[in-house]
Amino acid sequence: MNVRPDFSKNANHAETAPAFLSVWDMHSYYGESYIVQGISFNVHEGEILALLGRNGAGKTTTLRSIARLDDPQVNKGEIWLDHQPLHRMKSHQASVAGLGLVPEDRRIIPGLTVEENLQLAQITPPIGWSLERLYDLFPRLGERRKQEGVTLSGGEQQMLAIARALARDIKVLLLDEPYEGLAPVIVDEIEKTLRLIKEQGMTTILVEQNAVRALQLADRAVILDTGSIVFDGSAAEVLENEGLRAEYLAI
Ligand SMILES: Nc1ncnc2c1ncn2[C@@H]1O[C@H](COP(=O)(O)OP(=O)(O)OP(=O)(O)O)[C@@H](O)[C@H]1O
Ligand SMILES: [Mg+2]
């Protein structure tokens, strides 16, 4: 059995309850380019963590590193998910271990209907997320179940990408800019759904350019600047701290 190390910096602090996902001293490279420069943070079970920072700060690289994709290479560090050492896994193993990355480009499979996209992702028999449960969460997908996935609107494709991750019965949802390019009314709808998913116990890392939106939804925030963490604390604290927002988020 794998025993997760205790990464808490201060055992007396309420925020250092045993973490569900722990990233410890992670360093990531694209070839010679040193991008993520030794970051450590925790995500607790059932919370939404906003991972923020300016363009090029290293947010996508951090998500890809956690998901164990081939690029970037993680040269040093540990990543633990619910006692499982992700840093020793390939991406497909990390996926089986419960990691669900929804990339920016959504990757809906052409030629398949909404329902087929979901069925392909579903583990059989479905454990947590049946089609009915997914359609309850995303009524628009239920209405369009026979429509080809790639013909959905941008917002609906984002919903399908999230539903497809859930269908795999994941433990942690990693979202890379889910609101990008979507009308505010659709963002409202997705945000409402993310709240419902949280109420059902999901743990989420949310990367968003729309930092205010993300902070309003999130419990905690981690801010990256050129591959290093410059803030780790409550989301409310970032919303209240004008200096921090101006310096690292340009808002
Ligand atoms: N495949 C790659 N090869 C080389 N360098 C890369 C690659 N992908 C990203 N980078 C570089 O790594 C740095 C961090 O990029 P990353 O995509 O993680 O930033 P980000 O915070 O997600 O930015 P954005 O908000 O624009 O999405 C940038 O300097 C970027 O140019
Ligand atoms: Mg990015």
Short mmCIF file of C-alpha atoms and ligand atoms in Angstrom, two decimals:
data_model
loop_
_atom_site.label_atom_id
_atom_site.label_comp_id
_atom_site.label_asym_id
_atom_site.label_seq_id
_atom_site.Cartn_x
_atom_site.Cartn_y
_atom_site.Cartn_z
CA MET A 1 0.00 0.00 0.00
CA ASN A 2 1.12 3.52 -0.72
CA VAL A 3 1.19 5.88 2.21
CA ARG A 4 0.79 9.52 1.38
CA PRO A 5 3.39 11.70 3.06
CA ASP A 6 2.20 14.56 5.24
CA PHE A 7 3.02 17.71 3.31
CA SER A 8 1.35 20.09 5.73
CA LYS A 9 3.53 23.04 6.53
CA ASN A 10 1.78 23.69 9.80
CA ALA A 11 -0.12 20.85 11.40
CA ASN A 12 -2.05 23.22 13.67
CA HIS A 13 -3.53 25.17 10.81
CA ALA A 14 -7.12 24.35 9.86
CA GLU A 15 -6.25 24.54 6.15
CA THR A 16 -3.79 21.70 6.45
CA ALA A 17 -6.33 18.93 6.99
CA PRO A 18 -5.15 15.81 5.12
CA ALA A 19 -5.18 16.73 1.44
CA PHE A 20 -6.90 14.71 -1.23
CA LEU A 21 -4.56 15.87 -3.97
CA SER A 22 -1.03 16.95 -3.06
CA VAL A 23 1.52 18.46 -5.37
CA TRP A 24 4.95 18.59 -3.81
CA ASP A 25 7.99 20.41 -5.22
CA MET A 26 6.96 19.81 -8.81
CA HIS A 27 9.32 20.97 -11.59
CA SER A 28 8.23 20.78 -15.24
CA TYR A 29 10.03 21.35 -18.52
CA TYR A 30 9.20 21.59 -22.21
CA GLY A 31 12.52 20.40 -23.58
CA GLU A 32 15.07 22.84 -22.17
CA SER A 33 12.45 25.38 -21.09
CA TYR A 34 12.03 25.34 -17.34
CA ILE A 35 8.37 26.27 -16.75
CA VAL A 36 6.95 25.05 -13.44
CA GLN A 37 9.64 25.87 -10.93
CA GLY A 38 9.08 23.80 -7.81
CA ILE A 39 5.46 24.28 -6.76
CA SER A 40 3.68 22.69 -3.80
CA PHE A 41 -0.02 22.93 -3.02
CA ASN A 42 -2.86 20.87 -1.63
CA VAL A 43 -6.45 20.38 -2.71
CA HIS A 44 -8.89 19.13 -0.11
CA GLU A 45 -11.67 16.70 -0.87
CA GLY A 46 -14.84 18.40 -2.07
CA GLU A 47 -13.38 21.84 -2.61
CA ILE A 48 -12.97 23.99 -5.69
CA LEU A 49 -9.48 25.42 -6.06
CA ALA A 50 -9.00 28.29 -8.51
CA LEU A 51 -5.57 28.12 -10.17
CA LEU A 52 -4.91 31.62 -11.47
CA GLY A 53 -2.19 33.76 -12.99
CA ARG A 54 -1.41 35.82 -16.06
CA ASN A 55 -1.00 34.44 -19.57
CA GLY A 56 2.02 32.17 -19.67
CA ALA A 57 2.22 31.82 -15.86
CA GLY A 58 2.18 28.03 -16.15
CA LYS A 59 -1.43 27.09 -15.36
CA THR A 60 -1.98 24.74 -18.28
CA THR A 61 1.49 23.27 -17.77
CA THR A 62 0.58 22.57 -14.13
CA LEU A 63 -2.64 20.78 -15.11
CA ARG A 64 -0.86 18.78 -17.81
CA SER A 65 1.88 17.85 -15.33
CA ILE A 66 -0.66 16.59 -12.80
CA ALA A 67 -2.45 14.63 -15.54
CA ARG A 68 0.91 13.07 -16.47
CA LEU A 69 0.71 13.96 -20.16
CA ASP A 70 3.89 13.30 -22.15
CA ASP A 71 4.57 16.99 -22.55
CA PRO A 72 5.74 18.67 -20.29
CA GLN A 73 8.24 16.41 -18.58
CA VAL A 74 8.07 16.49 -14.79
CA ASN A 75 11.69 16.10 -13.75
CA LYS A 76 11.20 16.33 -10.02
CA GLY A 77 8.39 16.23 -7.52
CA GLU A 78 5.56 14.17 -6.16
CA ILE A 79 1.86 14.17 -6.96
CA TRP A 80 -0.48 12.18 -4.75
CA LEU A 81 -4.17 11.58 -5.35
CA ASP A 82 -6.05 9.84 -2.57
CA HIS A 83 -2.93 7.88 -1.49
CA GLN A 84 -1.95 7.03 -5.08
CA PRO A 85 1.42 8.24 -6.44
CA LEU A 86 0.50 9.91 -9.73
CA HIS A 87 4.13 10.93 -10.25
CA ARG A 88 4.92 7.28 -10.92
CA MET A 89 2.13 6.92 -13.50
CA LYS A 90 1.57 7.44 -17.22
CA SER A 91 -1.41 9.56 -18.24
CA HIS A 92 -3.76 6.62 -18.84
CA GLN A 93 -2.94 5.24 -15.39
CA ALA A 94 -3.53 8.66 -13.81
CA SER A 95 -6.85 8.72 -15.60
CA VAL A 96 -7.79 5.32 -14.16
CA ALA A 97 -6.61 6.56 -10.74
CA GLY A 98 -9.35 9.18 -10.95
CA LEU A 99 -7.99 12.23 -12.70
CA GLY A 100 -10.26 13.95 -15.20
CA LEU A 101 -8.65 16.67 -17.31
CA VAL A 102 -10.95 18.75 -19.52
CA PRO A 103 -8.51 20.51 -21.87
CA GLU A 104 -9.14 23.90 -23.37
CA ASP A 105 -9.97 22.47 -26.81
CA ARG A 106 -12.55 20.03 -25.34
CA ARG A 107 -11.72 17.15 -27.74
CA ILE A 108 -15.24 16.06 -28.64
CA ILE A 109 -15.00 12.96 -30.83
CA PRO A 110 -16.28 13.60 -34.39
CA GLY A 111 -18.82 11.19 -35.86
CA LEU A 112 -20.28 10.28 -32.46
CA THR A 113 -23.51 11.52 -30.91
CA VAL A 114 -23.61 13.17 -27.51
CA GLU A 115 -24.71 9.89 -25.98
CA GLU A 116 -22.01 7.88 -27.76
CA ASN A 117 -19.36 10.33 -26.56
CA LEU A 118 -20.57 9.72 -23.01
CA GLN A 119 -20.93 5.96 -23.39
CA LEU A 120 -17.42 5.67 -24.74
CA ALA A 121 -16.10 7.37 -21.61
CA GLN A 122 -18.28 5.47 -19.18
CA ILE A 123 -16.81 2.62 -17.27
CA THR A 124 -19.13 -0.37 -17.46
CA PRO A 125 -21.26 -0.82 -15.51
CA PRO A 126 -21.41 2.87 -14.57
CA ILE A 127 -20.62 3.28 -10.88
CA GLY A 128 -21.41 6.85 -9.92
CA TRP A 129 -22.56 8.72 -13.00
CA SER A 130 -25.27 7.02 -15.03
CA LEU A 131 -26.49 8.69 -18.23
CA GLU A 132 -29.66 9.73 -16.38
CA ARG A 133 -27.66 11.40 -13.64
CA LEU A 134 -25.51 13.22 -16.22
CA TYR A 135 -28.61 14.38 -18.13
CA ASP A 136 -30.16 15.61 -14.87
CA LEU A 137 -27.05 17.70 -14.38
CA PHE A 138 -26.91 18.84 -18.02
CA PRO A 139 -30.50 18.91 -19.36
CA ARG A 140 -29.28 20.41 -22.66
CA LEU A 141 -27.24 17.27 -23.28
CA GLY A 142 -30.25 15.09 -22.61
CA GLU A 143 -32.27 17.06 -25.16
CA ARG A 144 -29.50 16.66 -27.71
CA ARG A 145 -28.44 13.11 -26.93
CA LYS A 146 -28.83 11.94 -30.55
CA GLN A 147 -27.07 14.98 -32.06
CA GLU A 148 -23.47 14.67 -33.25
CA GLY A 149 -21.26 16.04 -30.48
CA VAL A 150 -19.15 18.30 -32.69
CA THR A 151 -22.29 20.10 -33.97
CA LEU A 152 -23.15 21.36 -30.48
CA SER A 153 -22.65 25.02 -29.60
CA GLY A 154 -19.43 25.96 -27.81
CA GLY A 155 -21.16 26.04 -24.43
CA GLU A 156 -22.84 22.69 -25.02
CA GLN A 157 -19.53 21.17 -26.10
CA GLN A 158 -17.99 22.41 -22.85
CA MET A 159 -20.84 20.74 -20.95
CA LEU A 160 -20.27 17.53 -22.91
CA ALA A 161 -16.55 17.63 -22.15
CA ILE A 162 -17.28 17.99 -18.42
CA ALA A 163 -19.99 15.31 -18.48
CA ARG A 164 -17.62 12.98 -20.31
CA ALA A 165 -14.97 13.42 -17.61
CA LEU A 166 -17.54 12.67 -14.90
CA ALA A 167 -18.70 9.57 -16.83
CA ARG A 168 -15.27 8.06 -16.19
CA ASP A 169 -16.06 8.15 -12.46
CA ILE A 170 -13.22 10.49 -11.62
CA LYS A 171 -12.12 11.78 -8.21
CA VAL A 172 -10.74 15.14 -9.31
CA LEU A 173 -11.92 17.36 -12.14
CA LEU A 174 -9.26 19.57 -13.77
CA LEU A 175 -10.81 22.31 -15.89
CA ASP A 176 -8.70 24.44 -18.22
CA GLU A 177 -10.55 27.67 -19.02
CA PRO A 178 -14.06 26.24 -19.25
CA TYR A 179 -15.62 29.70 -19.75
CA GLU A 180 -13.39 30.71 -22.65
CA GLY A 181 -15.29 32.19 -25.58
CA LEU A 182 -18.71 31.62 -24.02
CA ALA A 183 -21.51 34.13 -23.56
CA PRO A 184 -22.12 35.26 -19.96
CA VAL A 185 -25.49 33.50 -19.84
CA ILE A 186 -23.82 30.18 -20.75
CA VAL A 187 -21.06 30.83 -18.23
CA ASP A 188 -23.82 31.28 -15.61
CA GLU A 189 -25.24 27.92 -16.56
CA ILE A 190 -21.90 26.11 -16.40
CA GLU A 191 -21.07 27.80 -13.11
CA LYS A 192 -24.37 26.64 -11.65
CA THR A 193 -23.61 23.11 -12.79
CA LEU A 194 -20.12 23.22 -11.26
CA ARG A 195 -21.75 24.17 -7.95
CA LEU A 196 -24.08 21.17 -8.23
CA ILE A 197 -21.15 18.89 -9.03
CA LYS A 198 -19.36 20.22 -5.94
CA GLU A 199 -22.47 19.61 -3.82
CA GLN A 200 -22.27 16.01 -4.98
CA GLY A 201 -18.77 15.78 -3.52
CA MET A 202 -16.48 16.44 -6.49
CA THR A 203 -13.04 17.99 -6.00
CA THR A 204 -12.15 20.52 -8.70
CA ILE A 205 -9.20 22.58 -9.91
CA LEU A 206 -10.47 25.46 -12.02
CA VAL A 207 -8.09 27.36 -14.28
CA GLU A 208 -9.73 30.53 -15.58
CA GLN A 209 -8.77 33.82 -17.21
CA ASN A 210 -12.02 35.13 -15.84
CA ALA A 211 -10.51 35.35 -12.36
CA VAL A 212 -13.38 37.14 -10.64
CA ARG A 213 -15.85 34.51 -11.81
CA ALA A 214 -13.51 31.73 -10.72
CA LEU A 215 -12.92 33.31 -7.31
CA GLN A 216 -16.64 33.71 -6.71
CA LEU A 217 -17.09 29.98 -7.22
CA ALA A 218 -13.89 28.71 -5.59
CA ASP A 219 -13.16 27.97 -1.93
CA ARG A 220 -9.43 28.57 -2.27
CA ALA A 221 -7.03 30.05 -4.76
CA VAL A 222 -3.47 29.43 -5.83
CA ILE A 223 -1.82 32.16 -7.92
CA LEU A 224 1.09 31.33 -10.21
CA ASP A 225 3.62 33.80 -11.53
CA THR A 226 6.33 32.63 -13.95
CA GLY A 227 6.04 29.07 -12.71
CA SER A 228 6.10 29.79 -8.98
CA ILE A 229 3.33 30.11 -6.43
CA VAL A 230 2.92 33.65 -5.15
CA PHE A 231 -0.34 33.15 -3.22
CA ASP A 232 -2.11 30.20 -1.60
CA GLY A 233 -5.16 31.03 0.49
CA SER A 234 -8.88 31.65 0.50
CA ALA A 235 -10.63 32.85 -2.64
CA ALA A 236 -12.35 35.58 -0.62
CA GLU A 237 -8.96 36.91 0.42
CA VAL A 238 -7.95 37.43 -3.22
CA LEU A 239 -11.24 39.14 -4.02
CA GLU A 240 -10.65 41.53 -1.12
CA ASN A 241 -6.97 42.18 -1.84
CA GLU A 242 -6.77 44.79 -4.56
CA GLY A 243 -2.97 44.88 -4.58
CA LEU A 244 -2.69 41.14 -5.14
CA ARG A 245 -5.28 41.23 -7.91
CA ALA A 246 -3.58 44.13 -9.66
CA GLU A 247 -0.11 42.66 -9.42
CA TYR A 248 -0.75 39.09 -10.49
CA LEU A 249 -4.17 38.96 -12.13
CA ALA A 250 -4.44 42.37 -13.78
CA ILE A 251 -7.99 42.83 -12.46
N1 LIG B 1 4.58 22.86 -25.82
C1 LIG B 1 5.33 23.85 -25.35
N2 LIG B 1 6.65 23.94 -25.67
C2 LIG B 1 7.43 24.93 -25.18
N3 LIG B 1 6.99 25.89 -24.33
C3 LIG B 1 5.70 25.85 -23.98
C4 LIG B 1 4.79 24.83 -24.46
N4 LIG B 1 3.57 25.06 -23.93
C5 LIG B 1 3.71 26.16 -23.16
N5 LIG B 1 4.97 26.61 -23.18
C6 LIG B 1 5.48 27.79 -22.45
O1 LIG B 1 5.32 27.55 -21.07
C7 LIG B 1 4.92 28.74 -20.39
C8 LIG B 1 3.65 28.48 -19.60
O2 LIG B 1 2.61 28.16 -20.50
P1 LIG B 1 1.19 27.70 -20.02
O3 LIG B 1 0.44 27.32 -21.24
O4 LIG B 1 1.31 26.72 -18.94
O5 LIG B 1 0.62 29.07 -19.41
P2 LIG B 1 -0.84 29.42 -18.92
O6 LIG B 1 -0.71 29.98 -17.56
O7 LIG B 1 -1.75 28.28 -19.13
O8 LIG B 1 -1.20 30.63 -19.92
P3 LIG B 1 -2.60 31.03 -20.61
O9 LIG B 1 -3.34 31.82 -19.58
O10 LIG B 1 -2.19 31.88 -21.76
O11 LIG B 1 -3.31 29.80 -21.02
C9 LIG B 1 4.78 29.81 -21.46
O12 LIG B 1 5.93 30.58 -21.45
C10 LIG B 1 4.67 29.01 -22.74
O13 LIG B 1 5.21 29.73 -23.82
MG MG B 2 -3.35 27.95 -20.36
#
